CSV table of C-alpha atoms and ligand atoms in Angstrom, one decimal:
chain,number,residue,atom,x,y,z
A,1,MET,CA,-109.9,30.6,-9.8
A,2,SER,CA,-111.5,29.3,-13.4
A,3,LEU,CA,-113.7,31.5,-15.7
A,4,ILE,CA,-117.0,31.4,-16.5
A,5,THR,CA,-118.0,32.2,-20.6
A,6,VAL,CA,-121.3,33.4,-20.4
A,7,VAL,CA,-123.9,34.0,-23.5
A,8,ILE,CA,-126.6,36.1,-23.1
A,9,ALA,CA,-130.1,36.0,-25.3
A,10,ASP,CA,-132.5,38.2,-25.5
A,11,ASP,CA,-134.7,40.2,-27.6
A,12,ILE,CA,-134.4,43.8,-25.8
A,13,VAL,CA,-130.7,45.3,-26.3
A,14,ASN,CA,-130.8,47.4,-23.0
A,15,THR,CA,-131.4,44.2,-21.6
A,16,ARG,CA,-129.1,42.7,-22.5
A,17,GLU,CA,-126.9,46.2,-21.9
A,18,ASP,CA,-128.4,45.6,-17.8
A,19,VAL,CA,-127.2,41.7,-17.6
A,20,LYS,CA,-123.9,42.7,-18.9
A,21,ARG,CA,-123.8,45.4,-16.0
A,22,LEU,CA,-124.7,43.1,-13.3
A,23,LEU,CA,-121.5,41.5,-14.1
A,24,PHE,CA,-119.1,43.3,-15.2
A,25,PHE,CA,-117.6,43.4,-12.0
A,26,GLU,CA,-117.6,39.7,-10.9
A,27,GLU,CA,-114.1,39.0,-12.0
A,28,ASP,CA,-114.8,35.2,-13.1
A,29,ILE,CA,-117.3,35.5,-14.7
A,30,LYS,CA,-117.1,36.9,-19.0
A,31,VAL,CA,-119.4,37.1,-21.4
A,32,ILE,CA,-118.7,36.3,-24.3
A,33,GLY,CA,-121.1,36.5,-26.7
A,34,GLU,CA,-125.0,37.9,-27.5
A,35,ALA,CA,-128.1,36.8,-29.5
A,36,GLY,CA,-131.3,38.9,-30.6
A,37,ASP,CA,-134.0,35.6,-30.6
A,38,GLY,CA,-133.6,31.8,-29.9
A,39,GLU,CA,-132.2,31.0,-33.7
A,40,GLU,CA,-129.4,33.6,-33.1
A,41,ALA,CA,-128.2,31.9,-29.6
A,42,ILE,CA,-128.6,28.2,-31.1
A,43,ARG,CA,-125.9,29.7,-33.7
A,44,VAL,CA,-123.6,31.6,-31.1
A,45,VAL,CA,-124.0,28.4,-29.0
A,46,GLN,CA,-122.6,25.6,-31.3
A,47,GLU,CA,-119.9,27.8,-32.3
A,48,LEU,CA,-119.1,29.3,-28.9
A,49,LYS,CA,-119.7,27.0,-26.9
A,50,PRO,CA,-119.8,28.8,-23.6
A,51,ASP,CA,-120.6,27.4,-20.0
A,52,VAL,CA,-123.6,29.1,-19.5
A,53,VAL,CA,-126.3,31.1,-21.6
A,54,LEU,CA,-129.2,33.2,-20.0
A,55,MET,CA,-132.1,33.0,-21.7
A,56,ASP,CA,-135.1,34.4,-22.2
A,57,ILE,CA,-138.0,32.4,-23.2
A,58,ASN,CA,-140.2,35.4,-24.7
A,59,MET,CA,-138.8,35.7,-28.3
A,60,PRO,CA,-140.3,36.9,-31.5
A,61,GLY,CA,-139.0,33.8,-34.1
A,62,LEU,CA,-137.8,31.0,-32.2
A,63,ASP,CA,-138.4,30.9,-28.9
A,64,GLY,CA,-136.4,30.5,-25.6
A,65,ILE,CA,-138.0,26.4,-24.9
A,66,SER,CA,-137.1,25.1,-28.0
A,67,ALA,CA,-133.9,27.0,-28.1
A,68,THR,CA,-133.2,25.3,-25.2
A,69,GLU,CA,-133.7,21.9,-26.4
A,70,LYS,CA,-132.1,22.4,-28.8
A,71,ILE,CA,-128.6,23.8,-27.4
A,72,THR,CA,-128.8,21.1,-24.1
A,73,GLU,CA,-129.0,18.4,-26.8
A,74,SER,CA,-126.3,19.4,-30.0
A,75,VAL,CA,-124.5,21.1,-26.7
A,76,PRO,CA,-124.5,19.9,-24.1
A,77,GLN,CA,-121.7,21.2,-22.2
A,78,THR,CA,-123.4,24.5,-22.7
A,79,ALA,CA,-126.4,25.1,-19.3
A,80,VAL,CA,-128.7,27.0,-19.2
A,81,ILE,CA,-131.0,29.8,-17.2
A,82,ILE,CA,-133.6,30.5,-17.4
A,83,ILE,CA,-134.6,34.2,-17.4
A,84,SER,CA,-138.5,34.4,-16.9
A,85,ILE,CA,-140.6,36.7,-16.0
A,86,GLN,CA,-143.2,37.0,-12.9
A,87,GLY,CA,-146.2,34.3,-13.6
A,88,GLU,CA,-144.6,32.3,-16.2
A,89,HIS,CA,-144.0,29.0,-14.6
A,90,GLU,CA,-146.4,26.8,-17.7
A,91,TYR,CA,-142.7,27.9,-19.0
A,92,LEU,CA,-140.9,28.0,-16.5
A,93,ARG,CA,-142.0,24.6,-16.2
A,94,LYS,CA,-141.8,23.4,-20.3
A,95,ALA,CA,-137.9,25.3,-19.9
A,96,MET,CA,-136.9,23.3,-16.9
A,97,ALA,CA,-137.9,20.4,-18.7
A,98,ALA,CA,-136.5,20.5,-22.1
A,99,GLY,CA,-133.3,20.8,-20.4
A,100,ALA,CA,-132.3,24.3,-18.4
A,101,SER,CA,-131.0,24.3,-15.2
A,102,ASP,CA,-132.2,27.0,-13.5
A,103,TYR,CA,-133.9,29.5,-13.8
A,104,LEU,CA,-133.5,33.3,-12.4
A,105,ILE,CA,-137.2,35.3,-12.1
A,106,LYS,CA,-136.3,38.8,-13.0
A,107,PRO,CA,-135.6,41.4,-11.0
A,108,PHE,CA,-132.8,39.7,-9.4
A,109,THR,CA,-129.3,41.1,-8.1
A,110,SER,CA,-125.9,41.0,-9.3
A,111,GLN,CA,-124.6,39.3,-5.9
A,112,GLU,CA,-128.2,36.5,-6.6
A,113,LEU,CA,-127.1,36.2,-11.4
A,114,ALA,CA,-123.2,35.8,-10.5
A,115,ASP,CA,-124.2,33.2,-7.7
A,116,THR,CA,-126.7,31.2,-9.9
A,117,ILE,CA,-123.9,30.8,-12.7
A,118,ARG,CA,-121.4,30.2,-10.6
A,119,ARG,CA,-123.4,27.5,-8.6
A,120,VAL,CA,-124.4,26.1,-12.5
A,121,TYR,CA,-121.5,26.1,-13.7
A,122,GLU,CA,-120.2,24.0,-10.6
A,123,LYS,CA,-122.6,21.2,-11.2
A,124,ALA,CA,-122.2,20.6,-14.8
A,125,LYS,CA,-117.8,20.4,-14.6
A,126,LYS,CA,-119.2,18.3,-12.0
A,127,ARG,CA,-120.8,15.9,-14.4
A,128,GLN,CA,-118.9,16.7,-17.5
A,129,ASP,CA,-115.9,14.9,-15.5
A,130,THR,CA,-118.3,11.7,-15.2
A,131,LEU,CA,-119.2,12.0,-18.9
A,132,CYS,CA,-115.2,12.1,-19.9
A,133,ARG,CA,-114.6,9.1,-17.7
A,134,LEU,CA,-117.6,7.3,-19.3
A,135,GLN,CA,-116.7,8.2,-22.8
A,136,GLN,CA,-113.0,7.7,-22.1
A,137,ALA,CA,-114.2,3.9,-21.7
A,138,PRO,CA,-113.4,1.9,-23.9
A,139,GLU,CA,-116.1,2.4,-27.6
A,140,GLU,CA,-118.2,-1.2,-27.1
A,141,VAL,CA,-121.3,-1.8,-29.0
A,142,VAL,CA,-123.1,-3.0,-26.2
A,143,PRO,CA,-126.3,-3.7,-25.8
A,144,GLY,CA,-128.8,-1.9,-22.8
A,145,ARG,CA,-129.4,-2.4,-19.5
A,146,ILE,CA,-132.2,-3.8,-18.3
A,147,VAL,CA,-133.4,-2.4,-14.7
A,148,VAL,CA,-136.4,-3.9,-13.2
A,149,PHE,CA,-138.0,-2.2,-10.5
A,150,PHE,CA,-139.2,-4.4,-7.8
A,151,GLY,CA,-141.5,-4.4,-4.7
A,152,SER,CA,-144.2,-6.2,-2.3
A,153,LYS,CA,-145.5,-3.1,-1.0
A,154,GLY,CA,-147.8,-1.0,-2.5
A,155,GLY,CA,-147.5,2.8,-3.0
A,156,ALA,CA,-143.6,2.6,-1.8
A,157,GLY,CA,-142.5,4.5,-4.7
A,158,ARG,CA,-141.9,2.4,-7.4
A,159,SER,CA,-143.3,4.1,-10.2
A,160,THR,CA,-142.2,7.4,-9.4
A,161,LEU,CA,-138.9,6.7,-9.1
A,162,CYS,CA,-138.4,4.8,-12.2
A,163,CYS,CA,-140.5,7.2,-13.9
A,164,ASN,CA,-138.2,10.2,-12.0
A,165,LEU,CA,-134.5,7.8,-12.7
A,166,ALA,CA,-135.1,7.8,-16.2
A,167,VAL,CA,-135.3,11.5,-16.4
A,168,ALA,CA,-132.3,11.7,-14.6
A,169,LEU,CA,-130.4,9.5,-16.6
A,170,SER,CA,-131.2,11.1,-20.2
A,171,GLN,CA,-130.9,14.3,-19.5
A,172,GLU,CA,-127.8,14.7,-16.5
A,173,PHE,CA,-126.1,11.4,-18.5
A,174,LYS,CA,-127.4,11.8,-22.4
A,175,GLN,CA,-128.4,8.1,-21.7
A,176,ARG,CA,-130.7,6.8,-24.1
A,177,VAL,CA,-133.4,5.5,-21.9
A,178,THR,CA,-137.0,3.8,-23.0
A,179,VAL,CA,-139.1,3.1,-19.5
A,180,VAL,CA,-141.8,-0.1,-20.2
A,181,ASP,CA,-144.3,-0.2,-17.6
A,182,LEU,CA,-145.3,-3.5,-16.6
A,183,ASP,CA,-147.8,-3.2,-13.8
A,184,ILE,CA,-151.3,-3.8,-16.9
A,185,ALA,CA,-153.3,-2.8,-14.1
A,186,ALA,CA,-152.4,0.6,-13.2
A,187,GLY,CA,-150.5,1.8,-16.3
A,188,ASP,CA,-149.7,5.0,-13.8
A,189,VAL,CA,-146.7,5.4,-15.6
A,190,ALA,CA,-148.2,7.6,-18.9
A,191,ALA,CA,-150.3,8.9,-16.2
A,192,LEU,CA,-146.7,9.7,-14.6
A,193,PHE,CA,-145.3,12.1,-18.0
A,194,ASN,CA,-148.9,12.9,-18.9
A,195,LEU,CA,-148.7,11.0,-22.3
A,196,SER,CA,-151.7,9.9,-24.2
A,197,LEU,CA,-150.1,6.6,-25.8
A,198,PRO,CA,-150.4,5.2,-29.7
A,199,GLY,CA,-150.9,1.2,-27.8
A,200,SER,CA,-150.8,-0.6,-25.0
A,201,ILE,CA,-147.5,-3.2,-23.9
A,202,ALA,CA,-150.2,-5.7,-23.3
A,203,GLU,CA,-151.1,-5.4,-27.4
A,204,LEU,CA,-147.7,-4.8,-28.3
A,205,VAL,CA,-146.7,-8.0,-26.3
A,206,ARG,CA,-149.4,-10.6,-28.8
A,207,GLU,CA,-148.6,-9.3,-32.0
A,208,PRO,CA,-147.5,-11.9,-34.7
A,209,GLU,CA,-144.8,-10.1,-35.3
A,210,ILE,CA,-142.8,-8.7,-32.6
A,211,ASN,CA,-139.8,-6.4,-34.7
A,212,GLU,CA,-137.9,-2.4,-34.5
A,213,GLU,CA,-140.9,-1.6,-36.8
A,214,ILE,CA,-143.3,-3.0,-34.6
A,215,VAL,CA,-142.5,-1.5,-31.1
A,216,LYS,CA,-141.1,2.3,-32.4
A,217,SER,CA,-145.3,2.1,-33.7
A,218,TYR,CA,-145.9,1.6,-29.6
A,219,GLU,CA,-143.8,4.1,-28.1
A,220,VAL,CA,-144.1,8.1,-27.0
A,221,THR,CA,-141.9,9.9,-26.5
A,222,HIS,CA,-141.9,12.8,-23.4
A,223,LEU,CA,-140.2,16.5,-23.4
A,224,THR,CA,-137.6,15.2,-21.3
A,225,GLY,CA,-135.9,12.4,-24.4
A,226,VAL,CA,-137.7,9.1,-22.5
A,227,ARG,CA,-139.3,7.1,-24.0
A,228,VAL,CA,-142.1,5.6,-23.5
A,229,ILE,CA,-144.0,2.4,-23.9
A,230,GLY,CA,-147.1,2.2,-21.6
A,231,ALA,CA,-150.6,0.5,-20.1
A,232,ILE,CA,-153.9,1.9,-20.9
A,233,PRO,CA,-155.1,0.1,-17.6
A,234,SER,CA,-156.6,-2.6,-17.9
A,235,ARG,CA,-157.9,-6.2,-16.6
A,236,GLU,CA,-155.4,-8.0,-18.2
A,237,GLU,CA,-155.3,-11.3,-16.2
A,238,ASP,CA,-153.5,-13.7,-18.9
A,239,PHE,CA,-150.5,-12.9,-17.6
A,240,ALA,CA,-148.9,-16.4,-19.5
A,241,THR,CA,-149.2,-14.5,-22.8
A,242,VAL,CA,-147.3,-11.3,-21.2
A,243,ALA,CA,-144.5,-13.3,-20.4
A,244,ALA,CA,-144.6,-15.2,-23.3
A,245,GLY,CA,-144.4,-11.7,-25.7
A,246,ILE,CA,-142.3,-9.4,-23.2
A,247,PRO,CA,-138.5,-10.9,-24.2
A,248,ALA,CA,-139.0,-10.3,-27.3
A,249,VAL,CA,-140.1,-7.0,-26.7
A,250,LEU,CA,-137.1,-5.9,-24.1
A,251,ALA,CA,-135.0,-7.4,-27.1
A,252,VAL,CA,-135.3,-5.1,-29.5
A,253,LEU,CA,-135.5,-2.1,-27.4
A,254,LYS,CA,-132.5,-3.1,-25.8
A,255,GLU,CA,-130.8,-2.3,-28.9
A,256,GLU,CA,-132.4,0.9,-29.1
A,257,ALA,CA,-131.6,2.0,-25.5
A,258,ASP,CA,-128.7,2.2,-23.3
A,259,TYR,CA,-130.9,1.6,-20.6
A,260,VAL,CA,-134.8,0.1,-20.7
A,261,LEU,CA,-136.4,0.6,-17.5
A,262,ILE,CA,-139.2,-1.5,-16.1
A,263,ASP,CA,-142.0,-0.7,-13.4
A,264,THR,CA,-144.0,-4.0,-11.9
A,265,PRO,CA,-146.8,-4.0,-9.4
A,266,PRO,CA,-146.5,-5.1,-6.4
A,267,VAL,CA,-147.6,-8.2,-7.2
A,268,LEU,CA,-145.7,-11.3,-8.4
A,269,ASN,CA,-147.1,-12.5,-11.6
A,270,ALA,CA,-145.5,-14.8,-14.9
A,271,ALA,CA,-144.7,-10.8,-16.4
A,272,VAL,CA,-143.1,-10.2,-13.0
A,273,ALA,CA,-140.9,-12.9,-12.3
A,274,ARG,CA,-139.7,-13.6,-16.5
A,275,VAL,CA,-138.3,-9.5,-16.7
A,276,LEU,CA,-136.8,-10.6,-13.7
A,277,ASP,CA,-135.3,-13.4,-14.6
A,278,LEU,CA,-134.2,-11.0,-18.0
A,279,ALA,CA,-133.1,-8.2,-15.8
A,280,ASP,CA,-129.5,-6.6,-15.5
A,281,GLU,CA,-130.7,-4.5,-12.0
A,282,ILE,CA,-133.3,-5.3,-10.0
A,283,VAL,CA,-134.2,-2.0,-7.8
A,284,VAL,CA,-135.8,-3.0,-4.1
A,285,VAL,CA,-138.0,-0.3,-3.5
A,286,GLY,CA,-138.2,-0.3,0.5
A,287,GLN,CA,-139.3,2.1,2.8
A,288,THR,CA,-137.8,3.0,6.6
A,289,ASP,CA,-141.2,1.8,8.5
A,290,VAL,CA,-140.8,-1.1,10.3
A,291,VAL,CA,-143.8,-2.5,9.1
A,292,ALA,CA,-142.3,-1.7,5.1
A,293,LEU,CA,-139.0,-2.3,6.1
A,294,ARG,CA,-139.8,-6.1,7.1
A,295,ARG,CA,-141.2,-6.7,3.7
A,296,LEU,CA,-138.3,-5.5,2.1
A,297,LYS,CA,-136.2,-7.7,4.2
A,298,ALA,CA,-138.9,-10.8,2.4
A,299,ASP,CA,-138.4,-9.2,-0.9
A,300,VAL,CA,-134.0,-9.5,-1.1
A,301,GLU,CA,-134.9,-12.8,0.5
A,302,PHE,CA,-137.1,-14.2,-2.2
A,303,LEU,CA,-134.3,-13.2,-4.5
A,304,ASN,CA,-131.7,-14.2,-3.2
A,305,MET,CA,-133.8,-17.5,-2.7
A,306,HIS,CA,-133.8,-17.6,-6.7
A,307,GLN,CA,-130.6,-16.6,-7.1
A,308,LEU,CA,-131.5,-13.6,-8.5
A,309,GLY,CA,-129.4,-11.6,-5.5
A,310,GLU,CA,-126.2,-10.4,-7.7
A,311,LYS,CA,-128.7,-8.1,-9.3
A,312,ILE,CA,-130.3,-6.1,-6.7
A,313,ARG,CA,-129.8,-2.3,-5.5
A,314,VAL,CA,-132.1,-2.0,-2.8
A,315,VAL,CA,-133.3,2.4,-2.7
A,316,LEU,CA,-135.8,3.1,0.5
A,317,ASN,CA,-137.8,5.8,-0.5
A,318,ASN,CA,-139.4,8.1,1.4
A,319,ALA,CA,-136.1,7.7,3.2
A,320,SER,CA,-137.1,9.5,7.1
A,321,PHE,CA,-133.5,8.2,9.4
A,322,GLU,CA,-135.4,9.9,12.8
A,323,ALA,CA,-137.3,7.7,14.3
A,324,GLY,CA,-133.8,5.2,15.7
A,325,LEU,CA,-133.1,3.9,12.8
A,326,LYS,CA,-129.8,4.0,10.9
A,327,LEU,CA,-128.7,3.2,7.0
A,328,VAL,CA,-126.1,1.2,8.7
A,329,ASP,CA,-128.6,-0.9,10.4
A,330,ILE,CA,-131.0,-1.6,8.1
A,331,GLU,CA,-127.7,-3.0,5.9
A,332,ARG,CA,-126.2,-5.0,8.4
A,333,SER,CA,-130.4,-6.5,8.5
A,334,LEU,CA,-131.0,-6.5,5.0
A,335,GLY,CA,-126.8,-7.9,4.2
A,336,LEU,CA,-126.1,-5.7,1.5
A,337,GLN,CA,-124.1,-2.6,1.8
A,338,GLY,CA,-125.0,0.3,-0.2
A,339,VAL,CA,-128.3,1.0,0.2
A,340,ASN,CA,-129.6,4.4,-1.0
A,341,SER,CA,-132.0,6.3,0.8
A,342,ILE,CA,-134.6,9.2,-1.8
A,343,ALA,CA,-135.6,11.9,0.4
A,344,ALA,CA,-139.5,11.9,1.2
A,345,ASP,CA,-141.2,15.4,-0.7
A,346,PRO,CA,-144.4,14.6,-0.9
A,347,LYS,CA,-145.1,18.4,-2.2
A,348,THR,CA,-142.6,17.7,-5.1
A,349,ALA,CA,-143.3,14.5,-5.3
A,350,HIS,CA,-147.4,15.8,-6.5
A,351,VAL,CA,-146.7,18.4,-7.6
A,352,ALA,CA,-144.8,16.9,-9.7
A,353,ALA,CA,-147.3,13.7,-10.6
A,354,ASN,CA,-150.3,16.1,-11.3
A,355,LYS,CA,-148.3,17.7,-13.6
A,356,GLY,CA,-147.4,15.6,-15.4
A,357,ILE,CA,-142.7,15.8,-15.5
A,358,PRO,CA,-141.2,14.4,-13.5
A,359,PHE,CA,-139.1,16.3,-10.3
A,360,VAL,CA,-136.0,14.9,-11.9
A,361,ALA,CA,-137.2,18.3,-15.0
A,362,LEU,CA,-139.3,19.8,-12.7
A,363,SER,CA,-138.0,20.3,-10.0
A,364,LYS,CA,-134.1,19.9,-10.0
A,365,GLY,CA,-132.9,21.6,-7.0
A,366,SER,CA,-134.8,19.9,-5.2
A,367,ARG,CA,-133.0,17.7,-2.6
A,368,VAL,CA,-135.3,14.2,-3.3
A,369,ALA,CA,-134.2,15.0,-7.2
A,370,GLN,CA,-130.8,15.5,-6.7
A,371,ASP,CA,-131.1,12.1,-4.8
A,372,VAL,CA,-132.3,10.9,-7.7
A,373,ILE,CA,-129.7,12.2,-10.1
A,374,ARG,CA,-126.6,10.7,-7.4
A,375,LEU,CA,-128.9,7.4,-8.3
A,376,ALA,CA,-128.9,7.3,-11.3
A,377,GLU,CA,-124.8,8.7,-11.5
A,378,ARG,CA,-124.3,5.2,-9.6
A,379,PHE,CA,-126.1,3.0,-12.4
A,380,VAL,CA,-124.1,5.4,-14.8
A,381,ALA,CA,-120.5,5.1,-13.4
A,382,LYS,CA,-121.2,1.7,-13.2
A,383,GLU,CA,-120.8,1.0,-10.2
A,384,ALA,CA,-121.9,-2.8,-9.3
A,385,PRO,CA,-124.9,-3.3,-7.1
A,386,ALA,CA,-125.5,-3.3,-3.9
A,387,LYS,CA,-122.8,-6.2,-1.9
A,388,GLY,CA,-122.6,-7.9,0.9
A,389,GLU,CA,-121.5,-9.4,3.5
A,390,ARG,CA,-124.2,-11.2,2.3
A,391,ARG,CA,-125.7,-13.3,5.3
A,392,SER,CA,-127.8,-16.4,5.2
A,393,LEU,CA,-130.9,-16.9,3.1
A,394,PHE,CA,-132.6,-17.2,6.6
A,395,GLY,CA,-131.1,-14.7,8.1
A,396,LYS,CA,-132.4,-13.3,11.5
A,397,LEU,CA,-136.8,-11.1,10.2
A,398,LEU,CA,-135.6,-7.9,10.7
A,399,SER,CA,-134.5,-7.5,14.6
A,400,VAL,CA,-136.8,-3.7,15.9
B,501,LIG,N1,-139.8,10.2,-2.2
B,501,LIG,C1,-140.9,10.6,-2.0
B,501,LIG,N2,-141.7,11.0,-1.0
B,501,LIG,C2,-143.3,11.8,-1.5
B,501,LIG,N3,-143.9,11.4,-1.9
B,501,LIG,C3,-143.2,10.2,-2.5
B,501,LIG,C4,-142.2,9.9,-3.2
B,501,LIG,N4,-142.3,8.9,-3.8
B,501,LIG,C5,-143.3,9.0,-4.4
B,501,LIG,N5,-143.8,9.4,-4.0
B,501,LIG,C6,-145.9,9.2,-3.4
B,501,LIG,O1,-146.0,8.1,-3.0
B,501,LIG,C7,-146.9,7.5,-4.1
B,501,LIG,C8,-146.8,6.0,-4.5
B,501,LIG,O2,-146.1,6.5,-5.3
B,501,LIG,P1,-145.6,5.0,-7.1
B,501,LIG,O3,-144.4,5.4,-6.8
B,501,LIG,O4,-147.1,5.6,-6.9
B,501,LIG,O5,-146.2,4.1,-5.5
B,501,LIG,P2,-145.7,2.2,-6.7
B,501,LIG,O6,-145.6,2.4,-7.3
B,501,LIG,O7,-144.3,1.8,-6.1
B,501,LIG,O8,-147.1,1.6,-6.1
B,501,LIG,C9,-147.4,8.2,-4.9
B,501,LIG,O9,-148.3,9.3,-4.5
B,501,LIG,C10,-145.6,9.1,-4.6
B,501,LIG,O10,-146.5,10.7,-5.0
B,502,LIG,MG1,-146.6,2.1,-9.2
């Protein structure tokens, strides 16, 4: 049994004593330090590097949210559990977005406290193992990977997945991520992150010179650490100009990020065609109903036809396998293996969209968030995109 080390940060001494009492009989959990405010919490955690810090939200001076942000940044191996009282929802959301792993609402039992600590610890350990494996890989400066979200069916979830995958890569795997919104007419990325933009990608591509400084001036950083170059909804129709300018923008972004994720509209225009060519991976987003599956198959065939098949990673969003269709059947029909699925969870998706904080940060424990985090893990583990049993381009149309 491994010993889980804990630091308690709370400005009230009695509360700290109470928490220690609650943990007294837990043989696998040991309180190794305490802090009375946010500044001290950062100091103590940096010094002791505990597995878990229990963080009160309301503290004098630097509050629990800012301390959480600092700690998850500077001591990534320490997981933060927020301790809050009823009614602090808004703070709680911010704390989760700042990188906290879980939260507890007062009052809680010793069982609830210990279970939460163990759960968070186990998850953090698993993630840490993946990170270690990555770090053991030979150190070399590699340009960021360009990942394009593609699909001809509107509403399949490209924007939602793009933003959530960005947060998962950034927060869970400490990757530097920039999201570029190429759905110029919609501009959903800025909305999903609730960001106001300094300018639109449609203007950036028209700058007479595209260099690091200019590109940076169009970037905004979300609370989750994800950088965004958004689109301000417009009736832009000159896609040839966008297509001409986008390679230079991506060349700059690749130098500064591990992943450049590109959201696209459900139509193929010159700009989309250009980024498909430049992509290292193409996430083809589909759904599990029959109509959407036919479209997905057509999308995959289109990419195969243009020699882009090697880059494909299929993700079934809003996935439901209750109607009799099995994942293996879908894989067989697409001629691909390793198809990913993301659970349907309209409530979580809508609340997150309304709050402007992707659900991977806002409701990390939800099934849909965990599905996206698993998908992110496949990216960072450098698992090849879906390989097949690639059937002929003119394989049978989906026979369902
Ligand atoms: N896994 C999911 N479960 C439930 N609803 C989802 C899921 N993913 C996305 N949605 C919802 O589906 C709608 C369309 O998603 P969006 O990302 O805008 O699609 P697209 O960009 O492909 O047009 C949004 O209302 C979004 O909240
Ligand atoms: Mg969209």
